[in-house]
XYZ file of C-alpha atoms in Angstrom:
325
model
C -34.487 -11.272 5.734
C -32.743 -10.069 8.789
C -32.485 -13.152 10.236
C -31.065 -15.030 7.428
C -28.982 -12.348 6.550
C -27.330 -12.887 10.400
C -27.352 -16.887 10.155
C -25.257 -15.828 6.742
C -22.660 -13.428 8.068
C -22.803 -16.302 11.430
C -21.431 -19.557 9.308
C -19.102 -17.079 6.823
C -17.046 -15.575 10.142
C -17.151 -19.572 12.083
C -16.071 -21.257 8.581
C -13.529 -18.464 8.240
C -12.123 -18.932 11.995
C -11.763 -22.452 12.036
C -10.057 -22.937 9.030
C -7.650 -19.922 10.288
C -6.798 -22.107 13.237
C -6.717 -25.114 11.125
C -3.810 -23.624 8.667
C -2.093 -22.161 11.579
C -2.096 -25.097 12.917
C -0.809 -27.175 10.248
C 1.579 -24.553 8.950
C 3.500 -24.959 12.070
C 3.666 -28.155 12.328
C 5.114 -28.228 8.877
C 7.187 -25.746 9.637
C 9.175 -27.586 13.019
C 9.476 -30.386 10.494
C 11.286 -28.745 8.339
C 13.490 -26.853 10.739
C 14.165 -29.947 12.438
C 15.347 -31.994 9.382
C 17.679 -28.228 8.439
C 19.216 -28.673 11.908
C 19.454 -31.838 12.600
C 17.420 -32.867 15.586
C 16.277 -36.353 16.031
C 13.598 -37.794 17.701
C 11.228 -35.565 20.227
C 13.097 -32.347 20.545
C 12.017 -29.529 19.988
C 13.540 -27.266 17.566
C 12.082 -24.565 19.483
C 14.520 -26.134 22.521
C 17.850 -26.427 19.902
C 20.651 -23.845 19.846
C 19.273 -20.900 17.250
C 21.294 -20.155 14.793
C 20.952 -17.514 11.188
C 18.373 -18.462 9.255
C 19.863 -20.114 6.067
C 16.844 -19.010 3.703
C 14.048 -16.560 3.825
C 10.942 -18.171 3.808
C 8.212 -16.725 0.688
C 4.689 -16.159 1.240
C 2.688 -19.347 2.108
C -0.175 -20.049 -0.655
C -3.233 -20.057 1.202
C -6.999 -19.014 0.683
C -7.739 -20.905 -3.090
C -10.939 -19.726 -3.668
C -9.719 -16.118 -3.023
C -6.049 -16.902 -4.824
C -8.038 -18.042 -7.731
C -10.764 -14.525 -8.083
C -7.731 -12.677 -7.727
C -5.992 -14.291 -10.466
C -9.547 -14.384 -12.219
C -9.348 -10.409 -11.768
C -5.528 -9.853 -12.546
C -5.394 -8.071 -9.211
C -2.807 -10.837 -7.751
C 0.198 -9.322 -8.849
C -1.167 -5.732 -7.994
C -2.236 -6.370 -4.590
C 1.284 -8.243 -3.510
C 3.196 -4.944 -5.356
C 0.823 -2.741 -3.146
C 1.533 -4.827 0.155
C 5.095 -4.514 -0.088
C 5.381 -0.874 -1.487
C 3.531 -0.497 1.972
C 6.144 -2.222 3.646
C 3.773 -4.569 5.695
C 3.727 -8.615 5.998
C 0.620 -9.026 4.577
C -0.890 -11.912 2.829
C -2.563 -10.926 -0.533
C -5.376 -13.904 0.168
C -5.679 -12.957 3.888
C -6.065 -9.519 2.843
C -9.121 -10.235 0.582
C -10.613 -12.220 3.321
C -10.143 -9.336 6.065
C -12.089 -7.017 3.241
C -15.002 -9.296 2.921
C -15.349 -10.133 6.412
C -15.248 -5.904 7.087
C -17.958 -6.083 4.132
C -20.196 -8.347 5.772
C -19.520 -6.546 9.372
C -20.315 -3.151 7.645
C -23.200 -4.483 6.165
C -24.524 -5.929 9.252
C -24.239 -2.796 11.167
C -25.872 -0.965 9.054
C -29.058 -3.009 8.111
C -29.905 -3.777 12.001
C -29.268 -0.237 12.991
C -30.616 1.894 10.218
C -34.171 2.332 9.922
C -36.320 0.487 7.954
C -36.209 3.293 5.154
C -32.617 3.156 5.090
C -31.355 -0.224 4.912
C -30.844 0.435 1.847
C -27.567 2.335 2.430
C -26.373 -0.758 4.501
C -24.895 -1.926 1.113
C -22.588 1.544 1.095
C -21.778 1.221 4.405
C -20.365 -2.065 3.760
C -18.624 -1.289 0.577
C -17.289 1.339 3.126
C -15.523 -0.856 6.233
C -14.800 -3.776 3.058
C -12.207 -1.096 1.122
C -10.597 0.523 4.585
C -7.679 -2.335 4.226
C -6.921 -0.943 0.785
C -7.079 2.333 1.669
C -5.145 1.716 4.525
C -2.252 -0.040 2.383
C -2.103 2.953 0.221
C -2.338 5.562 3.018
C 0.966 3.239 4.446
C 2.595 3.083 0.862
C 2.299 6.938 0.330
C 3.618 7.563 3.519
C 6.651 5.267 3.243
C 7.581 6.194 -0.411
C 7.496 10.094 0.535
C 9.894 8.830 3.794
C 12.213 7.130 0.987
C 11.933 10.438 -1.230
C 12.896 12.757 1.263
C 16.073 11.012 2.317
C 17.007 9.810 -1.464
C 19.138 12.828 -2.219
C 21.750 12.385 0.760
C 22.078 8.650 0.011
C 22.909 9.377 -3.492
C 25.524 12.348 -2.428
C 26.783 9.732 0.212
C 27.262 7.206 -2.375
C 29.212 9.622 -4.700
C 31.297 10.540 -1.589
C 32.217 7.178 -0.786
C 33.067 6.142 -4.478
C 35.418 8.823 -4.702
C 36.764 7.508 -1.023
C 37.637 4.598 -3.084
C 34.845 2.189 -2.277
C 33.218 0.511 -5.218
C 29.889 1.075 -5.800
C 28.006 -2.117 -4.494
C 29.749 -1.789 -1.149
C 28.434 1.840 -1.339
C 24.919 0.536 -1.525
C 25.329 -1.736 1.750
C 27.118 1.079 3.714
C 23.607 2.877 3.161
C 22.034 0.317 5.159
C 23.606 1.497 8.464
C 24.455 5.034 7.695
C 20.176 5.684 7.295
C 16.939 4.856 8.483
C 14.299 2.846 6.916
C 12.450 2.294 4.497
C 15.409 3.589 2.222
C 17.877 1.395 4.155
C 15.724 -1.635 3.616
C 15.498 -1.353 0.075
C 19.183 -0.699 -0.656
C 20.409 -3.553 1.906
C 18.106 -6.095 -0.759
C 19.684 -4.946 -3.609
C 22.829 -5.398 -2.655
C 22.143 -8.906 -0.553
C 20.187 -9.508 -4.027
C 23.752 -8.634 -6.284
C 25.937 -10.320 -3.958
C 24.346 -13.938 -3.913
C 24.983 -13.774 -7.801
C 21.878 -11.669 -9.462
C 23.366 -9.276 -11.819
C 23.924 -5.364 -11.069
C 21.348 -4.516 -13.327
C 18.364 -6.695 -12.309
C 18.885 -5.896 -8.963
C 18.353 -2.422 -9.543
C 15.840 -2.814 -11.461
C 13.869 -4.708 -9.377
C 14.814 -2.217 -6.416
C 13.055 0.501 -8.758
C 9.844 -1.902 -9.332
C 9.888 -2.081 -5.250
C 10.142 1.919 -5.377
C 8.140 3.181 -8.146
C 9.301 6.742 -7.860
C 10.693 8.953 -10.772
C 13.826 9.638 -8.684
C 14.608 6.012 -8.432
C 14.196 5.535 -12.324
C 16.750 8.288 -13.246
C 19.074 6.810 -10.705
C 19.196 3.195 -12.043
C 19.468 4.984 -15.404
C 22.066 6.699 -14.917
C 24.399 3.951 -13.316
C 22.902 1.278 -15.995
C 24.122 4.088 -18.762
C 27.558 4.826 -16.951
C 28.101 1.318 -16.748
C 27.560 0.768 -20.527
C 29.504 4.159 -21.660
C 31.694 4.930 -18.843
C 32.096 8.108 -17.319
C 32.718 9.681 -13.521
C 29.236 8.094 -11.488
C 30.009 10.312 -8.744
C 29.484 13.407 -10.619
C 26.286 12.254 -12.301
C 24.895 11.545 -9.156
C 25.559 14.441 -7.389
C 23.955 16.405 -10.255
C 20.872 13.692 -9.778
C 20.965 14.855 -6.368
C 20.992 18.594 -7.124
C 18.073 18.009 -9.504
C 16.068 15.863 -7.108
C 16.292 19.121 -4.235
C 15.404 21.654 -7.488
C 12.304 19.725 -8.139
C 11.484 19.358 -4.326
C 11.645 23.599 -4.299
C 9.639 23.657 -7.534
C 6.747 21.459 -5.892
C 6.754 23.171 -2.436
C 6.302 26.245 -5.150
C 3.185 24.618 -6.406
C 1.894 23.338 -3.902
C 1.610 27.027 -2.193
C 0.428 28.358 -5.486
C -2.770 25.685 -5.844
C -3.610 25.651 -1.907
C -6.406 28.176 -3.010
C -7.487 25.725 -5.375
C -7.371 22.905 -2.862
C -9.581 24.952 -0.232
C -12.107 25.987 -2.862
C -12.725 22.285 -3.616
C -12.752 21.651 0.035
C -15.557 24.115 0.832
C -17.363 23.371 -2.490
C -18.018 20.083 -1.172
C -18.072 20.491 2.446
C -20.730 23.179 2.194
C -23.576 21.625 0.833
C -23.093 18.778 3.410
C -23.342 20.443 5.829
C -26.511 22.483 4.668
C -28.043 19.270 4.067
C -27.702 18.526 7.799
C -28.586 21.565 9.423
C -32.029 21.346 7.102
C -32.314 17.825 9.061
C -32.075 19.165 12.405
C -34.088 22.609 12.317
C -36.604 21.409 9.170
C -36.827 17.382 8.869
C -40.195 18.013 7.235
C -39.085 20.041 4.176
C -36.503 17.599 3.584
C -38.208 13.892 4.177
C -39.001 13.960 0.358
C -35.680 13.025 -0.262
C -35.223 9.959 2.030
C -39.086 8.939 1.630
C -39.995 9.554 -2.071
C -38.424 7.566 -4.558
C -37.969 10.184 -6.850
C -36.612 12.235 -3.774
C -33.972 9.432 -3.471
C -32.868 9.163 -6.949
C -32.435 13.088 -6.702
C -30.086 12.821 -3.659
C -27.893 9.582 -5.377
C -27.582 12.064 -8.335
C -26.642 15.428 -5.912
C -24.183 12.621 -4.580
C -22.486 11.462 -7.257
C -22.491 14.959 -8.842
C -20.610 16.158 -5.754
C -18.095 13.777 -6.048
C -17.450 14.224 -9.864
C -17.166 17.771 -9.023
C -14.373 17.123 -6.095
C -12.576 14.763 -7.914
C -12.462 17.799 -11.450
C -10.992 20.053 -8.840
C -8.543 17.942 -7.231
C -7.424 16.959 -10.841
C -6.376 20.740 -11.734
C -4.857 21.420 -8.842
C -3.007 18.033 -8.540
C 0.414 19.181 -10.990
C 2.749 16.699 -11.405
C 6.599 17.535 -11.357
């Protein structure tokens, strides 16, 4: 089983190299066709070796990987993972991605069946499951991070916008001074919407694809209020600096909460924490008294249930303590 199981995870990783370098390969030689045709070179140059110039169109995300295009279509997870990827701000490809997690799968797996004892391959399968989700956890670990960056700076842009509407600006050219008045990823994202509304898209898509890319509540009121001012009329400078004044109440009502449930936090910490680490001090000083649950079958279903209990329990706590705002 063991050896099969390595001749598997052998041809998976070869087949999965070679046609890497095989697309690579090809992708670039498409690609200095087409930039050669763009700028005009003839014959055996280069256009590596040909004056560079601006790019004249941003190229999209090459379709590659069919059989793992096609499960995540099959899964509706296609649009979800590509959302996720670029919430997170990385250049990831959703098929690549899917290959990376079942390459980390079969990795984990390996690990753990050829190093575990025989009584514990078993767990190889976890393990696996383990290293084959650590590139979506990572992308949401990177899209947290970036959309609490955007959050915390949010307020000034807005009061900068209503200060430079009332300096006379109009309000699109308020949304591309952001770009190089602040720092990413809120620049970014404001610099797109308004490259987006000034090659033709309409004011109103354009923000509301900007608050697809952001999926924030902040952002929603925002394009809210300027799609209902635009509609209505009224003075936009005032309603966003009352936005902003809201946003900072509600950042002072969760730092409020978030001191208030800390207790609760820490209790479901130690809750869960504590019996762990019972369970491996009873390994070290009394292996005997506790064999029955890594030997017996029963024993085994017992600790999958303690397990899974455990979690449950965690995952209750962090639910009451986790208050939304």
């Amino acid at each position: 089983m063991g050896m099969f199981a390595g001749i598997v995870i052998a041809i998976w990783v070869g087949s999965f190299l070679l046609w890497y370098m095989l697309s690579n390969a090809f992708k670039t030689a498409d690609t200095d066709k087409i930039k050669s045709r763009v700028m005009g070179i003839t014959g055996k140059q280069s256009p590596k070796t040909a004056a560079r110039g601006p790019a004249l169109f941003a190229a999209d995300e090459v379709p590659s990987g069919k059989m793992a295009m096609h499960l995540l279509k099959k899964l509706q997870w296609n649009d979800k993972l590509r959302d996720l990827i670029e919430q997170a701000g990385l250049k990831w490809n959703s098929a690549r991605t899917v290959h990376a997690c079942l390459a980390l799968f079969l990795l984990g797996f390996a690990i753990g069946y050829f190093l575990l004892p025989g009584l514990l391959q078993h767990l190889a399968w976890f393990i696996g499951l383990g290293f084959g989700v650590s590139p979506v956890l990572y992308l949401k670990q990177k899209r947290t991070l970036r959309l609490r960056k955007f959050e915390e700076i949010f307020p000034e842009s807005l009061e900068f916008v209503a200060r430079s509407m009332r300096a006379g600006h109009a309000f699109s050219v308020s949304l591309e001074m952001i770009h190089r008045e602040f720092q990413e990823p809120l620049a970014g994202e404001f610099r797109r919407a308004f490259d987006e509304h000034n090659l033709g898209l309409p004011l109103d898509a354009a923000l509301e694809k900007l608050a697809r890319r952001v999926p924030l509540l902040d952002v929603h009121f925002f394009v809210s209020a300027v799609l209902l001012q635009k509609r209505t009329g009224g003075n936009l400078a005032e309603i966003l600096d009352k936005l902003a004044y809201v946003i900072r109440e509600r950042f002072k009502l969760r730092g409020k909460i978030r001191a208030i449930s800390a207790h609760g936090r820490m209790t479901g910490i130690a809750l869960t924490c504590i019996p762990i680490g019972v369970a491996g001090l009873m390994f070290v000083t009394n292996a005997d008294y506790v064999k029955f649950f890594v030997m017996d079958e029963t024993g085994q279903l017992m600790l999958a249930a303690a397990l899974g209990f455990q979690v449950l329990g965690y995952l209750v706590i962090r639910k009451i303590v986790q208050i939304e705002v």
